[in-house]
Amino acid sequence: MIILLAYFPSLYPDELLYSAIARYHITTGNNAQKQTIYDLFGNSVVCATVDLPSHLGILSKNLNNLYSVDFFIQNHTLFPYYIPFLKKIEVERIKRYMIEGSPWGMVHSVLGIPASKVKQPDCLKFCELCIHDDVSNYHEAYWHRSHQVPGVVVCPKHREILFKTKVQYSTRSKKFEFITLTEVLNDKNEKMSINPSWMDHLVSVAKQSAVLLSLENSFINDHTILLQHLNRRGFITVGGRIRFNQLIESFCQFYGNEFLKFMQCEVNRNYSETWLHKLFRGTDTISHPLRHLLAIRFLECDFNKKTLSSGHKPFGEGPWPCLNKAAAHYGELIIQQCKVTRSSKSGLPVGEFSCDCGFVYSRSGPDNTYKDQFTIGRIKHFGHVWKGKLTELNTLNLSLRARASMLGVDPGTVKRQSNLLMIHLEKQHRRDISLQKNIRWERFVISLKRSKASQVPIRKLNPKDYMWLYRNDKERLFRTMDKYKIKSNIRSQNIDWKQRDETFLNEVERAVVEIKASVKPQKITVAKVARTVGGNVPIVLEKNLSKLPKTNVFLKKHVESTEQFQIRKLVWAYEELRATEYFVQGWKLLRTAGLKNPLLKKVEEKFEELVLK
């Protein structure tokens, strides 16, 4: 009898089915793990398996086919990692065991895992940055299957070294236990220890393993293409025999014996039947996928969906770092494409790297170490970000060497680029002036015609263009006005200064009252009063106060000195604080008033008077 389940958690991208079952156990609140197994599989003897679980047909039926068997196998187990290099009959056999169930360990035995020298990981692993992303996107952490692949010690997404946990990969000792990642995050988990010089190799293994996991029911016959690459590298004789001694020597030099030992793929030069012999001879012996990946990287092949491509990548896998020292993202791996050409002189590959910040640099290859990717051979374009930083540094009181150091170039380059930048700015300024002049002349000529027709003075009809042309093209301005027989000093009527004085006085009085009524004190100055009134008052007050006697007297009486304004601010601040506090502290009074020591004499006296109240 099949009991359909009402709930099963959503499966996250790259999540192990083991992880989802562990989350189900926590969510349902089952006291015993065997109860969870019984709920999902209909019996309590199904074992917890991290990589290649079985009885998936029953699980799919109990979930009312919410997830198909193929979906479980393809997206949430390590099945896709192992099958590309197997024969179809072996793949079908393994898949049948995973769907229908099999004796414990049978799936692994068919794959030759127990007999292989490449052992399964000791424990489950995780990436700190993946946890951050998962919690942000899904509100919980989970076990990623790409982190649990044999030989993977680096996150393929973030290139971060993985952390080891106490959760065992093999469930032999705890056959019925499912543990979530969240349960072990507070433990003292240690980051895996590796040699930094291995980083390029480890990143490649992690990325290519992730590619295997993404393949759908694909079979990769890599033997023919591997032989082609062996021939290209000179490892095959004219008679078609593989030069194994030379091959093994080059292979060990490429990876290093310590790295190969760490990956459990060391090659004994004294043996005539190493795993490399079996792999390249194409025997029926199953070779671990990790060993295929190491051979593929050594021969500079790459996966391209269902086949192997022979693309040579002398600068490794992207992304590559932006080496623009003026950019905030300096050193970050953000460049996605590398244009590879070949030097006509040396024959070496040359890579050109272009960043969105405009910085373009190149260098000769191939890259042999991780540090090589942080080397610049030649800067081809500096870009807008670098030039903007140069402009900023040129305004500061810095030596030429200091600026060069901050920009990552030599002093001569700073000097040369500064001169080029100055020439460019001057040309741009001239172009801008020329364009602006043409626009203003078009508007001004239209205004001249209107002025002549309406008898309105040109300085009133278009004062902005008139003044700009007066400053920048005076001779042409006067010639044009003569042509239209218009004088610049035409006045429609005499000004009644007495009447204007009365009008401005009322406006100025109103403006002073408005300024004093501001929530926060503002200093009363002639300019402030003029701005408050608006209109033409600023020009008149500045140039004709002598013709406005009443307005002039009023302003002299009410315009504040710095001392008077600071005293008014102190009184305002005191009243503000007393509204909420019984005792006014001196420091708080100064802060509210926006004043700092030392104070002017009368201001200090007023300050002491208010504090002692």
Short mmCIF file of C-alpha atoms in Angstrom, two decimals, residues 279-572:
data_model
loop_
_atom_site.label_atom_id
_atom_site.label_comp_id
_atom_site.label_asym_id
_atom_site.label_seq_id
_atom_site.Cartn_x
_atom_site.Cartn_y
_atom_site.Cartn_z
CA LEU A 279 43.37 5.49 -19.48
CA PHE A 280 45.22 6.27 -22.73
CA ARG A 281 45.11 2.71 -24.03
CA GLY A 282 41.33 2.76 -23.76
CA THR A 283 41.00 -0.57 -21.96
CA ASP A 284 37.69 -1.81 -20.52
CA THR A 285 38.91 -0.96 -17.03
CA ILE A 286 36.82 1.82 -15.44
CA SER A 287 38.90 4.89 -14.69
CA HIS A 288 37.72 7.37 -12.10
CA PRO A 289 36.26 10.60 -13.61
CA LEU A 290 38.82 12.64 -11.62
CA ARG A 291 41.63 10.96 -13.55
CA HIS A 292 39.91 11.75 -16.84
CA LEU A 293 39.70 15.39 -15.79
CA LEU A 294 43.40 15.55 -14.89
CA ALA A 295 44.36 14.06 -18.27
CA ILE A 296 42.04 16.45 -20.11
CA ARG A 297 43.51 19.51 -18.37
CA PHE A 298 47.10 18.33 -18.99
CA LEU A 299 46.39 18.01 -22.73
CA GLU A 300 44.59 21.41 -22.77
CA CYS A 301 41.20 20.04 -23.76
CA ASP A 302 37.92 21.34 -22.44
CA PHE A 303 34.34 20.19 -22.15
CA ASN A 304 31.84 21.57 -24.61
CA LYS A 305 28.55 20.09 -23.56
CA LYS A 306 28.53 16.50 -24.90
CA THR A 307 31.98 16.37 -26.46
CA LEU A 308 35.53 17.42 -25.84
CA SER A 309 36.90 20.42 -27.68
CA SER A 310 40.54 20.84 -28.49
CA GLY A 311 40.63 24.56 -27.70
CA HIS A 312 43.99 25.59 -26.32
CA LYS A 313 43.64 28.09 -23.47
CA PRO A 314 47.11 29.43 -22.65
CA PHE A 315 45.66 31.86 -20.09
CA GLY A 316 43.46 29.35 -18.30
CA GLU A 317 39.79 29.62 -17.49
CA GLY A 318 38.12 32.99 -16.97
CA PRO A 319 37.17 35.25 -15.41
CA TRP A 320 40.43 37.17 -15.23
CA PRO A 321 41.41 40.05 -12.92
CA CYS A 322 41.09 43.74 -13.76
CA LEU A 323 44.53 45.24 -13.08
CA ASN A 324 43.39 48.88 -13.15
CA LYS A 325 44.85 50.15 -9.86
CA ALA A 326 42.66 53.25 -10.06
CA ALA A 327 39.45 51.19 -9.99
CA ALA A 328 37.58 50.09 -6.87
CA HIS A 329 37.44 46.53 -8.28
CA TYR A 330 41.23 46.29 -8.74
CA GLY A 331 42.37 42.66 -8.61
CA GLU A 332 38.84 41.23 -8.76
CA LEU A 333 38.11 38.44 -11.27
CA ILE A 334 35.54 40.26 -13.41
CA ILE A 335 36.91 40.16 -16.99
CA GLN A 336 34.91 37.51 -18.86
CA GLN A 337 36.69 37.32 -22.22
CA CYS A 338 40.31 37.01 -23.32
CA LYS A 339 41.29 37.68 -26.94
CA VAL A 340 44.25 35.45 -27.84
CA THR A 341 46.64 36.20 -30.72
CA ARG A 342 50.18 35.02 -31.45
CA SER A 343 53.32 37.15 -31.41
CA SER A 344 54.92 37.39 -34.85
CA LYS A 345 58.38 37.67 -33.26
CA SER A 346 58.40 35.07 -30.49
CA GLY A 347 55.52 32.86 -31.59
CA LEU A 348 54.13 32.98 -28.03
CA PRO A 349 50.42 33.49 -27.35
CA VAL A 350 49.40 37.04 -26.41
CA GLY A 351 46.26 37.64 -24.37
CA GLU A 352 44.29 40.89 -24.45
CA PHE A 353 42.02 41.56 -21.46
CA SER A 354 39.35 44.29 -21.61
CA CYS A 355 37.38 45.49 -18.56
CA ASP A 356 34.13 47.47 -18.51
CA CYS A 357 36.02 50.32 -16.80
CA GLY A 358 37.83 50.91 -20.11
CA PHE A 359 41.15 49.48 -18.95
CA VAL A 360 42.71 47.15 -21.56
CA TYR A 361 46.00 45.31 -21.02
CA SER A 362 47.87 42.46 -22.63
CA ARG A 363 50.64 40.01 -21.76
CA SER A 364 52.50 37.13 -23.33
CA GLY A 365 51.65 33.60 -22.28
CA PRO A 366 51.16 30.92 -21.49
CA ASP A 367 50.37 31.31 -17.77
CA ASN A 368 52.31 28.75 -15.78
CA THR A 369 51.43 29.79 -12.22
CA TYR A 370 48.48 31.36 -10.43
CA LYS A 371 50.44 34.62 -10.02
CA ASP A 372 50.95 35.01 -13.78
CA GLN A 373 47.40 36.24 -14.25
CA PHE A 374 48.20 39.33 -12.16
CA THR A 375 50.97 40.44 -14.54
CA ILE A 376 50.67 43.28 -17.07
CA GLY A 377 52.81 43.17 -20.20
CA ARG A 378 51.47 46.33 -21.81
CA ILE A 379 48.62 48.76 -21.11
CA LYS A 380 46.74 49.32 -24.38
CA HIS A 381 43.99 51.64 -23.10
CA PHE A 382 43.72 53.35 -19.71
CA GLY A 383 39.97 53.98 -19.82
CA HIS A 384 37.70 56.59 -18.27
CA VAL A 385 38.05 55.36 -14.67
CA TRP A 386 41.87 55.55 -14.74
CA LYS A 387 41.87 58.96 -16.43
CA GLY A 388 39.30 60.25 -13.95
CA LYS A 389 41.53 59.15 -11.07
CA LEU A 390 44.54 60.82 -12.74
CA THR A 391 42.59 64.09 -13.01
CA GLU A 392 41.66 63.84 -9.33
CA LEU A 393 45.23 63.12 -8.18
CA ASN A 394 46.60 66.00 -10.28
CA THR A 395 44.58 68.43 -8.13
CA LEU A 396 46.24 67.17 -4.94
CA ASN A 397 49.61 68.15 -3.56
CA LEU A 398 51.29 64.83 -4.38
CA SER A 399 54.67 64.05 -5.88
CA LEU A 400 54.94 62.52 -9.33
CA ARG A 401 56.15 59.20 -7.87
CA ALA A 402 53.29 59.09 -5.37
CA ARG A 403 50.72 59.56 -8.13
CA ALA A 404 52.45 56.94 -10.27
CA SER A 405 52.39 54.44 -7.40
CA MET A 406 48.68 55.00 -6.78
CA LEU A 407 47.91 54.51 -10.49
CA GLY A 408 50.16 51.47 -10.97
CA VAL A 409 52.39 53.02 -13.66
CA ASP A 410 55.79 54.73 -13.88
CA PRO A 411 56.23 58.51 -13.37
CA GLY A 412 56.91 59.06 -17.08
CA THR A 413 53.50 57.60 -17.95
CA VAL A 414 51.76 59.90 -15.45
CA LYS A 415 53.51 62.93 -16.96
CA ARG A 416 52.75 61.89 -20.53
CA GLN A 417 49.10 61.03 -19.86
CA SER A 418 48.58 64.27 -17.90
CA ASN A 419 49.81 66.28 -20.90
CA LEU A 420 47.58 64.32 -23.28
CA LEU A 421 44.63 64.81 -20.94
CA MET A 422 45.26 68.56 -20.81
CA ILE A 423 45.40 68.79 -24.61
CA HIS A 424 42.17 66.79 -24.86
CA LEU A 425 40.40 69.03 -22.33
CA GLU A 426 41.52 72.17 -24.15
CA LYS A 427 40.22 70.81 -27.45
CA GLN A 428 36.97 69.81 -25.82
CA HIS A 429 36.63 73.24 -24.24
CA ARG A 430 37.16 74.93 -27.60
CA ARG A 431 34.58 72.67 -29.22
CA ASP A 432 32.10 73.41 -26.42
CA ILE A 433 32.69 77.19 -26.71
CA SER A 434 32.24 77.07 -30.48
CA LEU A 435 29.03 75.06 -30.22
CA GLN A 436 27.66 77.30 -27.48
CA LYS A 437 28.54 80.42 -29.48
CA ASN A 438 26.60 79.18 -32.52
CA ILE A 439 23.54 78.36 -30.41
CA ARG A 440 23.58 81.73 -28.64
CA TRP A 441 24.01 83.65 -31.92
CA GLU A 442 20.98 81.91 -33.42
CA ARG A 443 18.86 82.83 -30.41
CA PHE A 444 20.23 86.37 -30.24
CA VAL A 445 19.50 87.17 -33.90
CA ILE A 446 15.90 86.02 -33.38
CA SER A 447 15.74 88.28 -30.30
CA LEU A 448 17.10 91.22 -32.34
CA LYS A 449 14.31 90.89 -34.84
CA ARG A 450 11.71 90.71 -32.07
CA SER A 451 13.29 93.69 -30.31
CA LYS A 452 13.15 95.82 -33.44
CA ALA A 453 9.52 94.90 -34.02
CA SER A 454 8.33 95.38 -30.43
CA GLN A 455 10.60 98.28 -29.48
CA VAL A 456 11.59 96.31 -26.31
CA PRO A 457 15.28 96.83 -25.39
CA ILE A 458 17.42 93.83 -26.35
CA ARG A 459 19.00 93.67 -22.88
CA LYS A 460 15.55 93.10 -21.41
CA LEU A 461 14.35 90.74 -24.11
CA ASN A 462 17.41 88.44 -24.08
CA PRO A 463 19.82 89.56 -21.32
CA LYS A 464 21.66 86.23 -20.91
CA ASP A 465 22.76 85.81 -24.51
CA TYR A 466 23.57 89.54 -24.75
CA MET A 467 25.95 89.43 -21.76
CA TRP A 468 27.59 86.16 -22.86
CA LEU A 469 28.25 87.52 -26.36
CA TYR A 470 29.43 90.79 -24.89
CA ARG A 471 32.12 88.92 -22.93
CA ASN A 472 33.07 86.40 -25.62
CA ASP A 473 32.37 88.02 -29.03
CA LYS A 474 32.03 91.77 -28.40
CA GLU A 475 33.08 93.10 -31.83
CA ARG A 476 30.65 90.89 -33.71
CA LEU A 477 27.92 91.79 -31.23
CA PHE A 478 28.23 95.53 -31.91
CA ARG A 479 28.49 95.01 -35.69
CA THR A 480 25.31 92.93 -35.65
CA MET A 481 23.42 95.43 -33.51
CA ASP A 482 24.52 98.27 -35.84
CA LYS A 483 23.22 96.22 -38.75
CA TYR A 484 19.81 96.07 -37.11
CA LYS A 485 20.21 99.72 -35.92
CA ILE A 486 19.65 98.78 -32.26
CA LYS A 487 21.46 100.45 -29.38
CA SER A 488 22.29 98.56 -26.24
CA ASN A 489 21.46 101.44 -23.87
CA ILE A 490 17.92 102.18 -25.10
CA ARG A 491 15.58 103.00 -22.20
CA SER A 492 11.85 103.07 -22.58
CA GLN A 493 11.39 105.60 -19.77
CA ASN A 494 13.16 107.45 -16.98
CA ILE A 495 13.30 105.66 -13.61
CA ASP A 496 11.45 107.23 -10.65
CA TRP A 497 13.95 106.36 -7.88
CA LYS A 498 11.76 107.87 -5.14
CA GLN A 499 8.86 105.62 -6.09
CA ARG A 500 11.22 102.63 -6.46
CA ASP A 501 12.65 103.34 -2.97
CA GLU A 502 9.15 103.18 -1.45
CA THR A 503 8.38 99.94 -3.30
CA PHE A 504 11.68 98.27 -2.42
CA LEU A 505 11.42 99.33 1.23
CA ASN A 506 8.15 97.43 1.63
CA GLU A 507 9.65 94.38 -0.08
CA VAL A 508 12.81 94.54 2.04
CA GLU A 509 10.84 94.89 5.30
CA ARG A 510 8.77 91.86 4.38
CA ALA A 511 11.92 89.88 3.51
CA VAL A 512 13.59 90.70 6.86
CA VAL A 513 10.49 89.55 8.75
CA GLU A 514 10.46 86.34 6.68
CA ILE A 515 14.15 85.64 7.39
CA LYS A 516 13.72 86.21 11.13
CA ALA A 517 10.70 83.88 11.15
CA SER A 518 12.76 80.97 9.80
CA VAL A 519 12.68 77.83 11.98
CA LYS A 520 16.49 77.84 12.13
CA PRO A 521 18.23 81.24 12.37
CA GLN A 522 19.59 82.64 9.11
CA LYS A 523 22.01 85.56 8.95
CA ILE A 524 20.47 88.79 7.69
CA THR A 525 22.69 90.18 4.94
CA VAL A 526 22.02 92.43 1.96
CA ALA A 527 22.50 89.45 -0.36
CA LYS A 528 20.13 87.25 1.67
CA VAL A 529 17.45 89.98 1.71
CA ALA A 530 17.84 90.50 -2.05
CA ARG A 531 17.52 86.76 -2.75
CA THR A 532 14.41 86.58 -0.55
CA VAL A 533 12.74 89.45 -2.42
CA GLY A 534 13.72 88.06 -5.82
CA GLY A 535 13.11 89.68 -9.21
CA ASN A 536 15.51 92.47 -10.18
CA VAL A 537 16.13 93.54 -6.58
CA PRO A 538 19.60 91.85 -6.25
CA ILE A 539 21.05 93.95 -9.09
CA VAL A 540 19.47 97.19 -7.87
CA LEU A 541 20.48 96.78 -4.24
CA GLU A 542 24.05 95.98 -5.19
CA LYS A 543 24.59 98.92 -7.55
CA ASN A 544 22.04 101.61 -6.56
CA LEU A 545 21.71 101.69 -2.76
CA SER A 546 22.84 105.30 -2.80
CA LYS A 547 19.69 106.14 -4.82
CA LEU A 548 17.44 104.30 -2.32
CA PRO A 549 17.95 106.24 0.96
CA LYS A 550 15.05 104.75 2.97
CA THR A 551 15.88 101.22 1.94
CA ASN A 552 19.56 101.85 2.69
CA VAL A 553 18.83 103.12 6.23
CA PHE A 554 16.56 100.16 6.96
CA LEU A 555 19.17 97.68 5.80
CA LYS A 556 21.95 99.26 7.86
CA LYS A 557 19.73 98.96 10.90
CA HIS A 558 18.81 95.28 10.39
CA VAL A 559 21.78 93.69 8.62
CA GLU A 560 23.64 91.56 11.20
CA SER A 561 27.32 91.31 11.95
CA THR A 562 28.81 87.85 12.61
CA GLU A 563 28.78 88.57 16.35
CA GLN A 564 25.12 89.61 16.37
CA PHE A 565 24.10 86.57 14.34
CA GLN A 566 25.94 84.16 16.66
CA ILE A 567 24.27 85.70 19.72
CA ARG A 568 20.86 85.29 18.05
CA LYS A 569 21.68 81.65 17.31
CA LEU A 570 22.67 81.06 20.96
CA VAL A 571 19.37 82.51 22.22
CA TRP A 572 17.43 80.38 19.72
#
